[in-house]
PDB file of C-alpha atoms in Angstrom:
ATOM      1  CA  GLY A 228      81.658 -60.296 210.744  1.00 62.00           C
ATOM      2  CA  GLY A 229      83.369 -57.123 209.623  1.00 64.00           C
ATOM      3  CA  LEU A 230      80.617 -56.221 207.154  1.00 64.00           C
ATOM      4  CA  ASN A 231      77.997 -56.401 209.887  1.00 69.00           C
ATOM      5  CA  PHE A 232      80.151 -54.272 212.169  1.00 74.00           C
ATOM      6  CA  VAL A 233      80.640 -51.612 209.512  1.00 69.00           C
ATOM      7  CA  ALA A 234      76.897 -51.548 208.820  1.00 68.00           C
ATOM      8  CA  VAL A 235      76.050 -51.137 212.523  1.00 76.00           C
ATOM      9  CA  ALA A 236      78.759 -48.496 212.997  1.00 76.00           C
ATOM     10  CA  GLY A 237      77.414 -46.549 210.035  1.00 71.00           C
ATOM     11  CA  ALA A 238      73.867 -46.735 211.349  1.00 71.00           C
ATOM     12  CA  LEU A 239      74.989 -45.504 214.790  1.00 77.00           C
ATOM     13  CA  GLY A 240      77.236 -42.766 213.387  1.00 75.00           C
ATOM     14  CA  LEU A 241      80.449 -44.030 215.014  1.00 76.00           C
ATOM     15  CA  SER A 242      83.358 -41.617 214.623  1.00 78.00           C
ATOM     16  CA  PRO A 243      86.376 -42.653 212.483  1.00 74.00           C
ATOM     17  CA  ALA A 244      88.911 -43.077 215.318  1.00 72.00           C
ATOM     18  CA  PRO A 245      87.106 -45.743 217.370  1.00 75.00           C
ATOM     19  CA  LEU A 246      85.883 -47.372 214.178  1.00 74.00           C
ATOM     20  CA  ALA A 247      89.445 -47.824 212.899  1.00 72.00           C
ATOM     21  CA  ALA A 248      90.661 -49.094 216.280  1.00 74.00           C
ATOM     22  CA  ALA A 249      87.827 -51.600 216.557  1.00 77.00           C
ATOM     23  CA  LEU A 250      88.351 -52.871 213.009  1.00 75.00           C
ATOM     24  CA  ALA A 251      92.077 -53.266 213.625  1.00 74.00           C
ATOM     25  CA  ALA A 252      91.499 -55.207 216.860  1.00 78.00           C
ATOM     26  CA  ASP A 253      88.904 -57.395 215.176  1.00 78.00           C
ATOM     27  CA  ASN A 254      91.248 -58.229 212.299  1.00 76.00           C
ATOM     28  CA  VAL A 255      94.125 -59.076 214.635  1.00 78.00           C
ATOM     29  CA  MET A 256      91.958 -61.430 216.690  1.00 83.00           C
ATOM     30  CA  ALA A 257      90.565 -62.973 213.521  1.00 81.00           C
ATOM     31  CA  LEU A 258      94.119 -63.792 212.400  1.00 81.00           C
ATOM     32  CA  VAL A 259      94.397 -65.892 215.568  1.00 87.00           C
ATOM     33  CA  TYR A 260      90.899 -67.336 215.853  1.00 89.00           C
ATOM     34  CA  PHE A 261      90.287 -68.567 212.309  1.00 87.00           C
ATOM     35  CA  PRO A 262      93.538 -70.580 212.057  1.00 89.00           C
ATOM     36  CA  LEU A 263      92.763 -71.967 215.525  1.00 91.00           C
ATOM     37  CA  CYS A 264      89.415 -73.298 214.295  1.00 90.00           C
ATOM     38  CA  SER A 265      91.117 -74.798 211.267  1.00 90.00           C
ATOM     39  CA  TYR A 266      93.739 -76.466 213.494  1.00 91.00           C
ATOM     40  CA  LEU A 267      91.146 -77.905 215.880  1.00 90.00           C
ATOM     41  CA  GLY A 268      89.230 -79.443 212.978  1.00 89.00           C
ATOM     42  CA  ARG A 269      92.205 -80.615 210.933  1.00 87.00           C
ATOM     43  CA  ASP A 270      91.458 -84.345 211.396  1.00 85.00           C
ATOM     44  CA  GLU A 271      87.673 -84.161 211.451  1.00 86.00           C
ATOM     45  CA  PRO A 272      85.810 -85.928 208.606  1.00 86.00           C
ATOM     46  CA  ASP A 273      82.921 -84.440 206.693  1.00 83.00           C
ATOM     47  CA  PRO A 274      79.817 -85.411 208.715  1.00 77.00           C
ATOM     48  CA  TYR A 275      77.527 -85.007 205.701  1.00 76.00           C
ATOM     49  CA  ALA A 276      79.723 -86.520 202.991  1.00 74.00           C
ATOM     50  CA  GLY A 277      77.075 -88.952 201.728  1.00 64.00           C
ATOM     51  CA  GLU A 278      74.313 -86.358 201.761  1.00 60.00           C
ATOM     52  CA  ALA A 279      76.499 -83.824 199.959  1.00 51.00           C
ATOM     53  CA  GLY A 280      77.270 -86.334 197.217  1.00 53.00           C
ATOM     54  CA  ALA A 281      73.593 -87.131 196.714  1.00 55.00           C
ATOM     55  CA  GLU A 282      72.708 -83.434 196.583  1.00 57.00           C
ATOM     56  CA  ALA A 283      75.496 -82.777 194.083  1.00 53.00           C
ATOM     57  CA  GLU A 284      74.232 -85.580 191.840  1.00 57.00           C
ATOM     58  CA  ALA A 285      70.679 -84.254 192.061  1.00 62.00           C
ATOM     59  CA  ALA A 286      71.864 -80.727 191.215  1.00 58.00           C
ATOM     60  CA  ALA A 287      73.861 -82.043 188.256  1.00 55.00           C
ATOM     61  CA  ALA A 288      70.846 -83.971 187.005  1.00 60.00           C
ATOM     62  CA  ALA A 289      68.634 -80.896 187.330  1.00 60.00           C
ATOM     63  CA  ALA A 290      71.202 -78.780 185.489  1.00 55.00           C
ATOM     64  CA  ALA A 291      71.437 -81.351 182.701  1.00 55.00           C
ATOM     65  CA  ALA A 292      67.664 -81.539 182.409  1.00 58.00           C
ATOM     66  CA  ALA A 293      67.423 -77.760 182.266  1.00 53.00           C
ATOM     67  CA  ALA A 294      70.174 -77.549 179.648  1.00 49.00           C
ATOM     68  CA  THR A 295      68.522 -80.155 177.406  1.00 51.00           C
ATOM     69  CA  GLY A 296      64.995 -78.893 177.907  1.00 50.00           C
ATOM     70  CA  GLY A 297      63.989 -82.195 179.517  1.00 49.00           C
ATOM     71  CA  SER A 298      64.292 -84.088 176.225  1.00 47.00           C
ATOM     72  CA  GLY A 299      67.670 -85.673 176.888  1.00 47.00           C
ATOM     73  CA  GLU A 300      69.160 -84.034 173.797  1.00 46.00           C
ATOM     74  CA  VAL A 301      70.939 -80.748 173.375  1.00 42.00           C
ATOM     75  CA  GLU A 302      68.684 -78.435 171.443  1.00 43.00           C
ATOM     76  CA  THR A 303      71.241 -76.260 169.659  1.00 45.00           C
ATOM     77  CA  ALA A 304      74.906 -76.343 168.706  1.00 44.00           C
ATOM     78  CA  GLU A 305      75.639 -73.483 171.108  1.00 45.00           C
ATOM     79  CA  GLU A 306      74.088 -75.396 173.998  1.00 45.00           C
ATOM     80  CA  ALA A 307      76.075 -78.494 173.011  1.00 43.00           C
ATOM     81  CA  GLU A 308      79.303 -76.519 173.053  1.00 45.00           C
ATOM     82  CA  ASP A 309      78.423 -74.872 176.370  1.00 48.00           C
ATOM     83  CA  GLY A 310      77.031 -77.963 178.064  1.00 49.00           C
ATOM     84  CA  GLY A 311      80.441 -79.555 178.603  1.00 51.00           C
ATOM     85  CA  ASP A 312      81.692 -76.605 180.638  1.00 63.00           C
ATOM     86  CA  GLU A 313      79.714 -75.896 183.804  1.00 66.00           C
ATOM     87  CA  ALA A 314      81.546 -72.580 184.253  1.00 67.00           C
ATOM     88  CA  SER A 315      81.716 -71.322 180.685  1.00 82.00           C
ATOM     89  CA  VAL A 316      82.092 -67.666 179.799  1.00 86.00           C
ATOM     90  CA  ALA A 317      78.384 -67.382 179.043  1.00 87.00           C
ATOM     91  CA  ARG A 318      77.379 -68.857 182.398  1.00 89.00           C
ATOM     92  CA  LEU A 319      79.938 -66.811 184.293  1.00 88.00           C
ATOM     93  CA  GLY A 320      78.620 -63.670 182.629  1.00 89.00           C
ATOM     94  CA  SER A 321      75.028 -64.625 183.350  1.00 90.00           C
ATOM     95  CA  ALA A 322      75.751 -65.338 187.015  1.00 90.00           C
ATOM     96  CA  LEU A 323      77.655 -62.064 187.370  1.00 91.00           C
ATOM     97  CA  ALA A 324      74.861 -60.129 185.671  1.00 92.00           C
ATOM     98  CA  LEU A 325      72.243 -61.642 187.956  1.00 92.00           C
ATOM     99  CA  GLY A 326      74.347 -60.844 191.023  1.00 89.00           C
ATOM    100  CA  VAL A 327      74.885 -57.234 189.978  1.00 92.00           C
ATOM    101  CA  ALA A 328      71.184 -56.890 189.199  1.00 93.00           C
ATOM    102  CA  ALA A 329      70.254 -58.238 192.638  1.00 91.00           C
ATOM    103  CA  VAL A 330      72.602 -55.771 194.364  1.00 89.00           C
ATOM    104  CA  ALA A 331      71.347 -52.841 192.310  1.00 91.00           C
ATOM    105  CA  LEU A 332      67.719 -53.773 192.946  1.00 92.00           C
ATOM    106  CA  SER A 333      68.353 -54.201 196.676  1.00 89.00           C
ATOM    107  CA  ARG A 334      69.726 -50.664 196.886  1.00 87.00           C
ATOM    108  CA  ARG A 335      66.589 -49.387 195.204  1.00 88.00           C
ATOM    109  CA  LEU A 336      64.215 -51.369 197.395  1.00 87.00           C
ATOM    110  CA  CYS A 337      65.982 -50.992 200.745  1.00 82.00           C
ATOM    111  CA  LEU A 338      64.507 -48.092 202.691  1.00 80.00           C
ATOM    112  CA  VAL A 339      66.835 -48.417 205.705  1.00 76.00           C
ATOM    113  CA  PRO A 340      70.535 -47.624 205.135  1.00 71.00           C
ATOM    114  CA  GLY A 341      72.872 -50.542 205.725  1.00 66.00           C
ATOM    115  CA  TYR A 342      70.324 -53.289 205.046  1.00 74.00           C
ATOM    116  CA  ASP A 343      70.853 -53.665 201.300  1.00 78.00           C
ATOM    117  CA  LEU A 344      73.062 -56.773 201.705  1.00 77.00           C
ATOM    118  CA  PRO A 345      70.404 -58.963 203.383  1.00 80.00           C
ATOM    119  CA  VAL A 346      67.862 -57.672 200.864  1.00 86.00           C
ATOM    120  CA  ALA A 347      70.132 -58.737 197.986  1.00 87.00           C
ATOM    121  CA  THR A 348      70.516 -62.177 199.591  1.00 84.00           C
ATOM    122  CA  ALA A 349      66.739 -62.469 199.965  1.00 88.00           C
ATOM    123  CA  LEU A 350      66.256 -61.525 196.317  1.00 91.00           C
ATOM    124  CA  THR A 351      68.666 -64.167 195.043  1.00 90.00           C
ATOM    125  CA  VAL A 352      67.159 -66.861 197.287  1.00 91.00           C
ATOM    126  CA  ALA A 353      63.682 -65.906 196.072  1.00 92.00           C
ATOM    127  CA  ALA A 354      64.810 -66.078 192.432  1.00 91.00           C
ATOM    128  CA  ALA A 355      66.453 -69.483 192.901  1.00 89.00           C
ATOM    129  CA  THR A 356      63.304 -70.769 194.624  1.00 92.00           C
ATOM    130  CA  ALA A 357      60.950 -69.405 191.988  1.00 92.00           C
ATOM    131  CA  PHE A 358      63.001 -70.457 188.930  1.00 91.00           C
ATOM    132  CA  PRO A 359      65.104 -73.505 189.930  1.00 89.00           C
ATOM    133  CA  ALA A 360      65.287 -75.040 186.454  1.00 89.00           C
ATOM    134  CA  ALA A 361      66.444 -71.798 184.830  1.00 88.00           C
ATOM    135  CA  LEU A 362      69.102 -71.002 187.435  1.00 88.00           C
ATOM    136  CA  ALA A 363      70.394 -74.534 188.105  1.00 87.00           C
ATOM    137  CA  PRO A 364      72.875 -74.426 185.167  1.00 88.00           C
ATOM    138  CA  LEU A 365      74.496 -71.334 186.719  1.00 88.00           C
ATOM    139  CA  THR A 366      75.329 -73.040 190.035  1.00 86.00           C
ATOM    140  CA  ALA A 367      78.923 -73.980 189.192  1.00 85.00           C
ATOM    141  CA  ALA A 368      79.661 -70.582 187.655  1.00 87.00           C
ATOM    142  CA  ALA A 369      78.170 -68.762 190.643  1.00 87.00           C
ATOM    143  CA  GLU A 370      80.276 -70.885 193.003  1.00 82.00           C
ATOM    144  CA  LYS A 371      83.478 -69.926 191.185  1.00 85.00           C
ATOM    145  CA  LEU A 372      82.542 -66.241 191.242  1.00 87.00           C
ATOM    146  CA  GLY A 373      81.708 -66.501 194.935  1.00 80.00           C
ATOM    147  CA  THR A 374      85.087 -68.095 195.677  1.00 77.00           C
ATOM    148  CA  LEU A 375      86.862 -65.283 193.829  1.00 83.00           C
ATOM    149  CA  ALA A 376      84.837 -62.697 195.759  1.00 80.00           C
ATOM    150  CA  LEU A 377      85.796 -64.420 199.037  1.00 70.00           C
ATOM    151  CA  TYR A 378      89.497 -64.072 198.161  1.00 73.00           C
ATOM    152  CA  LEU A 379      89.003 -60.376 197.455  1.00 77.00           C
ATOM    153  CA  PHE A 380      87.120 -59.974 200.731  1.00 68.00           C
ATOM    154  CA  PHE A 381      89.916 -61.591 202.752  1.00 65.00           C
ATOM    155  CA  ALA A 382      92.580 -59.548 200.951  1.00 68.00           C
ATOM    156  CA  THR A 383      90.822 -56.243 201.672  1.00 67.00           C
ATOM    157  CA  ALA A 384      89.744 -57.020 205.259  1.00 58.00           C
ATOM    158  CA  GLY A 385      93.216 -56.431 206.688  1.00 56.00           C
ATOM    159  CA  TRP A 386      93.723 -53.250 204.655  1.00 60.00           C
ATOM    160  CA  VAL A 387      90.571 -51.679 206.052  1.00 53.00           C
ATOM    161  CA  GLY A 388      91.594 -52.453 209.627  1.00 51.00           C
ATOM    162  CA  GLY A 389      94.630 -50.196 209.640  1.00 53.00           C
ATOM    163  CA  ASP A 390      98.152 -50.790 210.923  1.00 57.00           C
ATOM    164  CA  PHE A 391      99.527 -51.824 214.332  1.00 60.00           C
ATOM    165  CA  SER A 392     100.022 -48.209 215.409  1.00 63.00           C
ATOM    166  CA  THR A 393      96.239 -47.876 215.455  1.00 57.00           C
ATOM    167  CA  ILE A 394      95.953 -50.915 217.692  1.00 59.00           C
ATOM    168  CA  LEU A 395      98.667 -49.758 220.091  1.00 61.00           C
ATOM    169  CA  GLY A 396      97.151 -46.314 220.263  1.00 62.00           C
ATOM    170  CA  GLY A 397      93.579 -47.155 221.123  1.00 60.00           C
ATOM    171  CA  ALA A 398      92.690 -50.818 221.050  1.00 62.00           C
ATOM    172  CA  PRO A 399      94.497 -52.767 223.834  1.00 74.00           C
ATOM    173  CA  LEU A 400      91.329 -52.888 225.893  1.00 79.00           C
ATOM    174  CA  LEU A 401      89.399 -53.990 222.829  1.00 80.00           C
ATOM    175  CA  LEU A 402      91.902 -56.799 222.276  1.00 80.00           C
ATOM    176  CA  ALA A 403      91.500 -57.929 225.873  1.00 84.00           C
ATOM    177  CA  PHE A 404      87.733 -57.799 225.597  1.00 86.00           C
ATOM    178  CA  LEU A 405      87.736 -59.753 222.337  1.00 86.00           C
ATOM    179  CA  LEU A 406      90.093 -62.341 223.811  1.00 89.00           C
ATOM    180  CA  LEU A 407      87.759 -62.876 226.755  1.00 92.00           C
ATOM    181  CA  LEU A 408      84.722 -62.942 224.469  1.00 91.00           C
ATOM    182  CA  TYR A 409      86.255 -65.510 222.108  1.00 91.00           C
ATOM    183  CA  LEU A 410      87.441 -67.747 224.946  1.00 92.00           C
ATOM    184  CA  VAL A 411      84.026 -67.804 226.602  1.00 94.00           C
ATOM    185  CA  HIS A 412      82.298 -68.396 223.262  1.00 93.00           C
ATOM    186  CA  LEU A 413      84.591 -71.253 222.235  1.00 92.00           C
ATOM    187  CA  SER A 414      84.473 -72.841 225.694  1.00 93.00           C
ATOM    188  CA  VAL A 415      80.677 -72.835 225.767  1.00 94.00           C
ATOM    189  CA  VAL A 416      80.239 -74.137 222.207  1.00 92.00           C
ATOM    190  CA  LEU A 417      82.869 -76.886 222.364  1.00 91.00           C
ATOM    191  CA  GLY A 418      82.175 -77.720 226.019  1.00 91.00           C
ATOM    192  CA  LEU A 419      78.444 -78.244 225.548  1.00 89.00           C
ATOM    193  CA  GLY A 420      79.081 -80.170 222.348  1.00 88.00           C
ATOM    194  CA  ALA A 421      81.548 -82.482 224.106  1.00 88.00           C
ATOM    195  CA  LEU A 422      79.099 -83.047 226.988  1.00 86.00           C
ATOM    196  CA  LEU A 423      76.306 -83.923 224.577  1.00 84.00           C
ATOM    197  CA  ARG A 424      78.474 -86.362 222.632  1.00 82.00           C
ATOM    198  CA  ALA A 425      79.657 -87.986 225.875  1.00 82.00           C
ATOM    199  CA  ALA A 426      76.075 -88.326 227.078  1.00 78.00           C
ATOM    200  CA  ARG A 427      75.031 -89.926 223.796  1.00 77.00           C
ATOM    201  CA  ARG A 428      77.895 -92.440 224.025  1.00 77.00           C
ATOM    202  CA  ALA A 429      77.004 -93.255 227.626  1.00 75.00           C
ATOM    203  CA  CYS A 430      73.365 -93.840 226.751  1.00 75.00           C
ATOM    204  CA  ALA A 431      74.228 -95.987 223.732  1.00 69.00           C
ATOM    205  CA  ALA A 432      76.881 -98.090 225.504  1.00 68.00           C
ATOM    206  CA  PRO A 433      75.834-101.558 226.705  1.00 65.00           C
ATOM    207  CA  PRO A 434      73.954-102.187 228.861  1.00 63.00           C
ATOM    208  CA  LYS A 435      71.890 -99.646 226.977  1.00 58.00           C
ATOM    209  CA  ALA A 436      70.272 -97.167 229.296  1.00 54.00           C
ATOM    210  CA  GLU A 437      66.617 -96.440 228.859  1.00 57.00           C
ATOM    211  CA  GLY A 438      64.561 -93.508 229.956  1.00 57.00           C
ATOM    212  CA  GLY A 439      63.329 -90.135 228.905  1.00 60.00           C
ATOM    213  CA  VAL A 440      66.698 -88.367 228.898  1.00 63.00           C
ATOM    214  CA  CYS A 441      68.572 -91.125 227.079  1.00 69.00           C
ATOM    215  CA  ASP A 442      65.789 -91.587 224.561  1.00 63.00           C
ATOM    216  CA  ALA A 443      65.896 -87.876 223.810  1.00 60.00           C
ATOM    217  CA  LEU A 444      69.696 -87.834 223.515  1.00 59.00           C
ATOM    218  CA  VAL A 445      70.015 -90.926 221.346  1.00 58.00           C
ATOM    219  CA  GLY A 446      66.874 -90.629 219.274  1.00 57.00           C
ATOM    220  CA  GLY A 447      65.780 -87.008 219.260  1.00 57.00           C
ATOM    221  CA  ALA A 448      68.827 -84.794 219.810  1.00 58.00           C
ATOM    222  CA  PRO A 449      70.764 -83.837 216.661  1.00 65.00           C
ATOM    223  CA  GLU A 450      74.312 -84.937 216.075  1.00 73.00           C
ATOM    224  CA  LEU A 451      76.807 -82.198 216.926  1.00 81.00           C
ATOM    225  CA  PRO A 452      80.195 -83.251 215.533  1.00 86.00           C
ATOM    226  CA  LEU A 453      83.215 -81.068 216.144  1.00 89.00           C
ATOM    227  CA  SER A 454      83.321 -79.994 212.494  1.00 90.00           C
ATOM    228  CA  LEU A 455      79.775 -78.640 212.688  1.00 90.00           C
ATOM    229  CA  LEU A 456      80.452 -76.811 215.963  1.00 91.00           C
ATOM    230  CA  LEU A 457      83.634 -75.213 214.627  1.00 92.00           C
ATOM    231  CA  THR A 458      81.873 -74.056 211.473  1.00 91.00           C
ATOM    232  CA  ALA A 459      79.014 -72.592 213.507  1.00 90.00           C
ATOM    233  CA  SER A 460      81.481 -70.884 215.853  1.00 91.00           C
ATOM    234  CA  ASN A 461      83.389 -69.445 212.916  1.00 89.00           C
ATOM    235  CA  ALA A 462      80.145 -68.157 211.420  1.00 87.00           C
ATOM    236  CA  ASN A 463      79.268 -66.433 214.698  1.00 86.00           C
ATOM    237  CA  ILE A 464      82.672 -64.766 214.960  1.00 85.00           C
ATOM    238  CA  GLY A 465      83.469 -63.946 211.343  1.00 80.00           C
ATOM    239  CA  GLY A 466      80.247 -64.352 209.405  1.00 77.00           C
ATOM    240  CA  PRO A 467      79.252 -66.788 206.651  1.00 77.00           C
ATOM    241  CA  ALA A 468      82.191 -65.937 204.384  1.00 75.00           C
ATOM    242  CA  THR A 469      84.850 -67.155 206.831  1.00 81.00           C
ATOM    243  CA  ALA A 470      82.692 -70.145 207.811  1.00 86.00           C
ATOM    244  CA  CYS A 471      82.497 -71.222 204.166  1.00 82.00           C
ATOM    245  CA  ALA A 472      86.263 -70.818 203.835  1.00 82.00           C
ATOM    246  CA  LEU A 473      86.831 -72.988 206.922  1.00 87.00           C
ATOM    247  CA  ALA A 474      84.474 -75.700 205.689  1.00 87.00           C
ATOM    248  CA  VAL A 475      86.026 -75.799 202.214  1.00 83.00           C
ATOM    249  CA  GLY A 476      89.567 -75.696 203.604  1.00 84.00           C
ATOM    250  CA  CYS A 477      88.897 -78.640 205.911  1.00 86.00           C
ATOM    251  CA  GLY A 478      87.019 -80.626 203.281  1.00 85.00           C
ATOM    252  CA  TRP A 479      83.571 -80.270 204.888  1.00 84.00           C
ATOM    253  CA  GLU A 480      81.771 -79.478 201.657  1.00 73.00           C
TER     254      GLU A 480
END
């Protein structure tokens, strides 16, 4: 993604001119690639719809238990008023405060420039793992804040990349290279996924074939639906932010 590229460019001391040209070329190709992924997966169902529903119910139950203190009753009038709104002002403020604290702490702890973002992610994952009951009620509020931050990220990504004069002046070769890179990447990911699905269908079709390869394909190999492959491809090209946007936009929640 663009954030990773900026971090690597800063660590390597890349000069402003090639940095601007590369960002511009990357943004132009992203404007083509991300809608292409969305178009290819437009009719694909959510492969984990049942699992997602069960996880959502479990998370809601955990949040309710945490809000009521495990007693089944709301302890105070303030909690009763807040309990009906999963993204209340108090929870939004708490989620924002925790996020800002994680970022600030990551900048203090990170000894290598450019690595504060993964450190902040590690801190939040560690906090959610260590205190699941306390942070479960903030899940819905954190999701809304994350969605808002994604919109801001997409709005500013094109601004950072520069205008078309930058691309015409120094990035035609970069555009050609990115085009070749994206085509090879997409061909390998979708091609291997299609071959695996075809092999699984052939092994499962009557008369059912038996043997080591078919047993591994039907019983041991994971399912690789097109929706999962497109999301993984989008994550490789644009990072987790664009992959989340693709999954939500196509209904693969």
